[in-house]
Short mmCIF file of C-alpha atoms in Angstrom, two decimals:
data_model
loop_
_atom_site.label_atom_id
_atom_site.label_comp_id
_atom_site.label_asym_id
_atom_site.label_seq_id
_atom_site.Cartn_x
_atom_site.Cartn_y
_atom_site.Cartn_z
CA MET A 1 154.68 113.70 25.21
CA SER A 2 156.37 110.79 25.38
CA GLN A 3 154.53 109.19 27.69
CA ASN A 4 151.13 111.25 27.17
CA THR A 5 150.65 109.89 24.29
CA PRO A 6 150.92 105.60 24.63
CA ALA A 7 148.55 106.25 27.87
CA ARG A 8 145.51 107.63 25.61
CA ARG A 9 146.47 105.84 23.33
CA ARG A 10 146.00 103.56 25.35
CA LEU A 11 142.37 104.18 27.34
CA ARG A 12 141.24 104.67 24.25
CA ARG A 13 142.24 101.26 22.99
CA ALA A 14 140.21 99.97 26.24
CA LEU A 15 137.10 102.61 25.83
CA ARG A 16 136.82 100.46 22.26
CA PRO A 17 134.41 97.34 23.04
CA HIS A 18 136.10 93.93 22.23
CA ILE A 19 133.65 91.45 24.09
CA SER A 20 135.39 88.61 25.86
CA ARG A 21 135.44 86.21 28.90
CA THR A 22 137.48 87.65 30.76
CA GLN A 23 135.92 91.34 29.82
CA LEU A 24 132.65 90.20 30.48
CA LEU A 25 134.34 89.33 33.92
CA VAL A 26 135.50 92.46 34.35
CA GLY A 27 132.38 94.32 33.62
CA LEU A 28 130.30 92.07 35.48
CA LEU A 29 132.57 92.71 38.99
CA CYS A 30 132.05 96.25 38.05
CA LEU A 31 128.36 95.74 37.62
CA VAL A 32 129.10 94.39 41.92
CA LEU A 33 130.88 97.94 42.96
CA GLY A 34 127.73 100.15 40.78
CA PHE A 35 125.03 98.57 42.57
CA GLY A 36 127.05 97.89 45.67
CA LEU A 37 127.66 101.53 45.74
CA ALA A 38 124.23 102.84 45.45
CA THR A 39 123.12 100.76 47.60
CA GLN A 40 125.18 101.73 50.67
CA VAL A 41 124.76 105.27 49.67
CA HIS A 42 120.92 104.63 49.63
CA ALA A 43 121.44 102.92 53.21
CA ASN A 44 123.48 105.92 54.80
CA ARG A 45 121.23 108.60 53.33
CA GLU A 46 118.24 106.39 54.78
CA GLU A 47 118.88 105.46 57.78
CA SER A 48 122.20 106.94 58.79
CA GLU A 49 122.24 107.47 62.35
CA PHE A 50 122.00 103.78 63.56
CA ALA A 51 123.20 101.15 61.12
CA ALA A 52 125.97 103.80 59.77
CA ALA A 53 127.31 103.54 63.75
CA ARG A 54 129.28 101.15 65.26
CA GLN A 55 128.80 99.16 68.62
CA ASP A 56 130.38 101.59 70.16
CA GLU A 57 127.92 104.42 69.01
CA LEU A 58 125.35 102.47 69.56
CA VAL A 59 126.15 101.53 73.08
CA GLY A 60 126.23 105.55 73.55
CA ILE A 61 123.15 106.87 71.83
CA LEU A 62 121.14 103.62 74.17
CA ASP A 63 122.45 105.47 77.01
CA THR A 64 121.82 108.63 76.17
CA LEU A 65 117.96 106.83 75.17
CA SER A 66 117.84 104.83 79.22
CA GLN A 67 118.62 108.07 79.85
CA ARG A 68 115.92 109.95 78.61
CA SER A 69 113.56 106.97 79.48
CA ASP A 70 114.79 107.24 83.83
CA ARG A 71 113.78 110.71 83.37
CA LEU A 72 110.14 110.19 81.74
CA ARG A 73 110.03 107.29 84.19
CA ALA A 74 110.36 110.23 87.18
CA GLU A 75 107.77 112.72 85.74
CA ILE A 76 104.96 109.98 84.87
CA GLN A 77 106.16 109.42 88.80
CA SER A 78 105.59 112.87 90.32
CA LEU A 79 102.88 112.88 88.05
CA GLU A 80 101.46 109.90 89.33
CA GLN A 81 102.04 111.25 92.57
CA THR A 82 100.14 115.21 91.73
CA ARG A 83 97.27 111.89 90.50
CA ALA A 84 96.94 110.77 93.81
CA GLU A 85 97.59 114.22 95.50
CA LEU A 86 94.34 115.50 93.57
CA GLU A 87 92.45 112.17 94.58
CA GLN A 88 93.41 112.71 98.11
CA ASP A 89 91.80 117.05 96.78
CA THR A 90 87.98 114.19 95.66
CA ARG A 91 87.79 113.04 98.99
CA GLY A 92 88.39 116.83 100.59
CA GLU A 93 85.63 118.01 98.25
CA ALA A 94 83.89 114.56 99.89
CA ALA A 95 84.08 116.68 102.98
CA VAL A 96 83.12 119.58 101.69
CA ALA A 97 80.03 118.01 100.78
CA GLU A 98 79.63 116.46 104.40
CA ALA A 99 79.76 119.89 105.53
CA ARG A 100 77.34 121.73 103.91
CA ARG A 101 75.07 118.72 104.78
CA ARG A 102 75.91 119.35 107.82
CA ALA A 103 75.30 122.98 107.58
CA SER A 104 71.64 122.48 105.84
CA THR A 105 70.73 120.67 109.15
CA TYR A 106 71.94 123.63 111.41
CA ALA A 107 70.54 126.40 109.19
CA VAL A 108 67.44 124.72 109.82
CA LEU A 109 68.19 124.24 113.16
CA ALA A 110 69.19 127.29 114.08
CA GLY A 111 66.38 128.92 111.79
CA THR A 112 67.18 130.46 109.13
CA VAL A 113 66.28 129.38 105.69
CA PRO A 114 62.52 128.35 104.90
CA VAL A 115 61.12 125.16 105.28
CA THR A 116 58.97 123.08 104.46
CA GLY A 117 57.58 119.33 105.21
CA PRO A 118 54.70 117.71 106.43
CA GLY A 119 53.42 118.96 110.28
CA ILE A 120 50.54 120.36 112.22
CA GLU A 121 48.63 124.03 111.67
CA LEU A 122 47.77 125.00 116.12
CA VAL A 123 45.84 127.73 116.23
CA VAL A 124 44.79 128.99 119.75
CA ASN A 125 41.75 130.52 119.46
CA ASP A 126 41.43 132.88 123.24
CA PRO A 127 39.00 135.34 122.79
CA GLY A 128 39.38 136.04 126.69
CA GLY A 129 43.02 136.52 126.94
CA LYS A 130 42.94 133.21 129.54
CA VAL A 131 46.58 131.92 126.62
CA THR A 132 50.22 133.61 129.40
CA ALA A 133 53.07 133.44 127.89
CA SER A 134 54.02 129.90 129.87
CA MET A 135 51.39 128.12 128.34
CA LEU A 136 52.30 129.25 124.83
CA LEU A 137 55.81 128.06 126.22
CA ASP A 138 54.74 124.74 127.27
CA THR A 139 53.23 124.64 123.39
CA LEU A 140 56.86 125.27 122.52
CA GLN A 141 58.42 122.57 125.09
CA GLU A 142 55.48 119.71 123.63
CA LEU A 143 56.36 120.66 120.34
CA ARG A 144 59.61 119.56 120.80
CA ASP A 145 59.60 116.71 123.33
CA ALA A 146 57.17 115.43 120.51
CA GLY A 147 59.89 115.77 117.44
CA ALA A 148 59.84 119.60 115.77
CA GLU A 149 61.52 120.60 113.63
CA ALA A 150 60.76 123.65 112.67
CA VAL A 151 58.43 126.57 114.90
CA GLN A 152 57.17 129.23 113.37
CA ILE A 153 54.18 131.51 115.77
CA GLY A 154 52.76 133.46 114.54
CA GLY A 155 55.29 134.98 112.21
CA VAL A 156 57.54 134.50 114.79
CA ARG A 157 60.76 131.77 113.70
CA ALA A 158 61.03 129.76 117.04
CA ILE A 159 64.61 128.87 117.73
CA ALA A 160 66.27 128.28 120.86
CA SER A 161 66.76 130.30 122.08
CA THR A 162 63.39 132.07 121.75
CA TYR A 163 61.98 133.12 124.65
CA PHE A 164 57.96 134.75 125.25
CA ARG A 165 56.93 137.22 127.22
CA ASP A 166 52.95 138.00 128.61
CA ALA A 167 52.86 142.30 127.19
CA SER A 168 51.02 144.94 128.52
CA GLY A 169 47.54 145.19 127.60
CA ARG A 170 46.63 141.94 125.64
CA GLY A 171 48.94 138.96 123.93
CA ILE A 172 52.06 137.96 123.53
CA VAL A 173 55.70 138.57 123.10
CA VAL A 174 57.60 136.44 121.11
CA ASP A 175 61.40 136.95 120.59
CA GLY A 176 60.18 141.52 120.67
CA GLN A 177 57.33 140.74 118.81
CA ARG A 178 54.46 141.06 119.76
CA LEU A 179 51.85 138.98 119.27
CA PHE A 180 47.73 138.99 119.90
CA PRO A 181 45.59 135.85 119.43
CA PRO A 182 44.59 133.49 116.92
CA TYR A 183 48.23 132.70 118.04
CA ARG A 184 49.33 129.79 114.82
CA LEU A 185 51.47 127.88 115.07
CA LEU A 186 53.40 125.59 112.18
CA VAL A 187 55.66 122.57 113.10
CA ILE A 188 56.67 120.26 110.82
CA GLY A 189 57.12 116.63 112.15
CA ASP A 190 55.09 114.08 112.69
CA PRO A 191 51.50 115.18 112.16
CA HIS A 192 50.49 111.71 113.84
CA THR A 193 53.09 112.41 117.00
CA LEU A 194 52.94 115.27 117.14
CA SER A 195 49.05 115.44 117.49
CA THR A 196 48.52 112.97 119.66
CA ALA A 197 50.91 114.84 121.52
CA LEU A 198 49.36 117.48 122.16
CA ASP A 199 45.78 115.62 123.21
CA ILE A 200 47.14 113.52 125.66
CA PRO A 201 45.23 113.57 128.58
CA GLY A 202 46.69 116.68 130.45
CA GLY A 203 48.57 117.69 127.85
CA ILE A 204 48.11 121.53 125.92
CA MET A 205 44.51 121.47 124.80
CA GLU A 206 43.43 120.66 127.54
CA SER A 207 44.70 122.94 129.86
CA LEU A 208 44.06 125.15 126.89
CA ARG A 209 40.56 124.90 127.73
CA SER A 210 40.33 124.88 131.27
CA ALA A 211 42.05 128.13 130.98
CA GLY A 212 38.64 129.02 128.41
CA ALA A 213 40.73 129.02 125.56
CA GLU A 214 40.91 126.90 122.08
CA GLY A 215 42.82 124.35 120.19
CA VAL A 216 42.79 123.28 116.83
CA VAL A 217 44.96 120.56 115.40
CA THR A 218 45.36 120.61 111.21
CA GLN A 219 47.68 117.62 110.16
CA ARG A 220 48.87 118.79 106.27
CA GLU A 221 50.85 117.56 104.52
CA GLU A 222 52.92 119.85 103.38
CA ILE A 223 52.88 122.54 105.49
CA ARG A 224 55.80 125.32 104.65
CA ILE A 225 57.64 127.10 107.59
CA THR A 226 59.02 131.35 105.51
CA ALA A 227 59.98 132.85 108.80
CA VAL A 228 63.47 132.77 108.57
CA ARG A 229 66.10 134.16 111.26
CA ALA A 230 69.23 135.92 110.90
CA ALA A 231 72.43 133.79 112.16
CA ALA A 232 73.76 135.25 114.77
CA SER A 233 78.17 133.87 115.79
CA PRO A 234 77.91 133.54 118.80
CA GLN A 235 80.04 135.88 121.21
CA TYR A 236 81.18 133.82 123.64
CA ALA A 237 80.84 130.56 123.02
CA ARG A 238 83.28 128.72 120.96
CA ALA A 239 83.10 124.80 119.31
CA THR A 240 85.35 122.39 120.51
CA ARG A 241 87.27 120.53 117.74
CA ASP A 242 86.35 117.10 119.62
CA GLY A 243 83.30 119.39 120.97
CA ASP A 244 81.75 119.12 117.79
CA ARG A 245 82.38 115.33 116.58
CA LYS A 246 80.72 113.46 120.37
CA ASN A 247 78.50 115.77 120.52
CA ASN A 248 77.14 114.48 117.18
CA MET B 1 134.08 100.35 27.81
CA ILE B 2 132.26 96.86 29.29
CA ALA B 3 133.01 97.88 33.24
CA ALA B 4 132.04 101.25 32.24
CA ILE B 5 128.69 100.37 30.91
CA GLY B 6 127.98 97.56 34.18
CA LEU B 7 129.35 100.18 36.35
CA ALA B 8 126.62 102.40 35.59
CA ILE B 9 124.06 99.96 34.82
CA GLY B 10 125.52 98.64 38.50
CA VAL B 11 124.17 101.96 39.68
CA THR B 12 121.41 102.37 37.81
CA LEU B 13 120.10 98.97 39.19
CA GLY B 14 120.55 99.79 43.10
CA LEU B 15 119.06 103.75 42.74
CA VAL B 16 115.80 101.75 41.11
CA LEU B 17 115.03 99.42 43.14
CA GLN B 18 117.06 100.53 46.34
CA PRO B 19 117.60 96.63 47.99
CA ASP B 20 118.40 97.17 52.02
CA VAL B 21 121.77 95.58 53.23
CA PRO B 22 120.72 93.62 54.95
CA LEU B 23 121.80 93.59 59.20
CA TRP B 24 124.92 90.44 58.88
CA LEU B 25 126.66 93.03 55.84
CA GLN B 26 126.03 96.28 57.06
CA PRO B 27 129.13 96.56 58.88
CA TYR B 28 130.98 95.33 55.32
CA LEU B 29 129.67 96.81 52.97
CA PRO B 30 131.09 100.52 52.91
CA ILE B 31 134.77 99.34 53.18
CA ALA B 32 134.00 97.16 50.08
CA ILE B 33 132.95 99.51 47.94
CA VAL B 34 136.11 100.91 49.56
CA ALA B 35 138.56 98.57 48.68
CA ALA B 36 136.93 97.50 45.10
CA LEU B 37 137.10 101.58 44.57
CA ASP B 38 140.48 101.41 45.41
CA ALA B 39 140.55 97.60 42.59
CA LEU B 40 139.16 99.85 40.11
CA PHE B 41 141.80 103.23 40.54
CA GLY B 42 144.16 100.94 40.42
CA ALA B 43 142.49 98.47 36.68
CA VAL B 44 142.60 101.90 34.69
CA ARG B 45 146.11 103.26 36.25
CA ALA B 46 147.31 99.83 35.38
CA THR B 47 145.82 99.67 31.47
CA LEU B 48 147.03 103.47 31.25
CA GLU B 49 149.66 101.53 31.80
CA GLY B 50 149.95 99.54 29.38
CA VAL B 51 150.16 96.44 32.34
CA PHE B 52 145.83 95.69 32.59
CA ASN B 53 145.11 91.82 33.51
CA GLU B 54 141.70 90.31 33.65
CA ARG B 55 143.30 88.42 35.89
CA VAL B 56 144.86 89.70 38.04
CA PHE B 57 142.46 92.88 38.00
CA VAL B 58 139.75 90.01 39.24
CA VAL B 59 141.71 88.51 41.02
CA SER B 60 142.74 92.20 43.02
CA PHE B 61 138.79 93.21 43.25
CA VAL B 62 137.67 89.70 45.41
CA ALA B 63 140.33 89.43 47.39
CA ASN B 64 140.62 92.90 48.37
CA THR B 65 137.10 92.74 49.36
CA VAL B 66 136.48 89.89 50.59
CA VAL B 67 139.95 91.05 52.70
CA ALA B 68 138.56 94.46 53.60
CA ALA B 69 135.84 92.77 55.39
CA LEU B 70 137.58 89.90 57.38
CA ILE B 71 139.56 93.14 59.01
CA VAL B 72 136.65 94.90 59.36
CA PHE B 73 134.34 91.37 60.67
CA LEU B 74 138.34 90.64 62.82
CA GLY B 75 138.66 93.64 65.24
CA ASP B 76 134.58 93.28 65.41
CA GLN B 77 135.61 90.44 66.62
CA LEU B 78 138.44 91.14 68.83
CA GLY B 79 136.24 94.91 69.78
CA VAL B 80 138.04 96.90 68.57
CA GLY B 81 135.61 97.35 64.73
CA SER B 82 135.88 101.30 64.16
CA GLN B 83 139.68 101.31 64.87
CA LEU B 84 140.48 98.73 62.01
CA THR B 85 138.12 100.11 60.06
CA THR B 86 139.71 103.40 60.08
CA ALA B 87 142.16 101.95 59.42
CA VAL B 88 140.99 100.26 56.71
CA VAL B 89 140.13 103.14 54.53
CA VAL B 90 142.91 105.81 55.60
CA VAL B 91 145.02 102.65 53.59
CA LEU B 92 143.00 101.97 50.90
CA GLY B 93 141.93 106.07 50.80
CA ILE B 94 145.57 106.38 50.15
CA ARG B 95 145.69 104.07 47.46
CA ILE B 96 143.42 105.23 45.86
CA PHE B 97 145.18 109.09 46.13
CA SER B 98 148.44 107.52 44.32
CA ASN B 99 146.46 105.43 41.68
CA ALA B 100 144.80 108.54 40.80
CA ALA B 101 147.95 110.95 41.42
CA ALA B 102 149.16 108.19 39.08
CA ILE B 103 146.35 108.17 36.34
CA ARG B 104 146.43 111.76 36.15
CA ARG B 105 150.41 111.90 35.83
CA ASP B 106 149.83 109.35 32.68
CA LEU B 107 146.89 111.18 31.41
CA PHE B 108 147.60 115.17 31.67
CA HIS B 109 151.28 114.44 32.04
CA ALA B 110 151.14 116.51 34.78
#
């Protein structure tokens, strides 16, 4: 109790304001301390992760970050690889487009699709029934020689395997279908070349005339060939890979 | 009294202004503050024991902060900055604790 009293009395006396130069100095120092304290607490709260970290901690943080950036860089690389593969796939799409283009060409040749284009219409009037299967075949060959790309005879699309046969009695059998005169041929190709090819001396028109029939050629801006064939998949023949290209 | 007012004003200023700690000061400010706190507690104890001297307080305050910062600076140069910081904090912490214990004994006699 004897020590208690002087300590409290001294505290009370110290809390009593009495201004002197050193008291002001002490106050100033305490002000600086308080300011620093608040600043540090604030800074610590604001960026506690880096500001308070020492060098080795920062090195550790940096290490972690660089590891992470390495991982991300690897990810970028793999994504770029994927992108390159996808771009190659775009070239694959080009191949598909090319294949489609060729398929449509082959479809025209195989007669599986209706076609349209410039060409001629050839009507063979045969009142005496003099026109034979071989004459029609010759006509078709002549037209093919002249660059005919698609031919329709009557209601039959002429393709590579088309055959002609004299029917018993009147008419001609084309690919199993019996046709009667007048025979009407729709041909797509260069109209001028086609009609010239038919008109050459000793050609189709002349032989038709000498046989007693008559061919009438009309050049047309647009010929529509609507007859189609079902695509027959070959039973024996198989395409070879390089042969496929060389023959093109 | 003026000391307490100064402390309060300082804390208020720091909270209101919220200044950024300059980069060169960042490693040393916390240590300097702990050293200053040690000086402050020592001053309170001296006041209670009737041996407070303003001159001693000012000198010990400045010397404590400067020496603490210097030790940390030296430690940083030697590559043992974080260990020395810990050492300084431990020593100052022990001193603050013993001062606080003395203050408690003086005031409450317990």
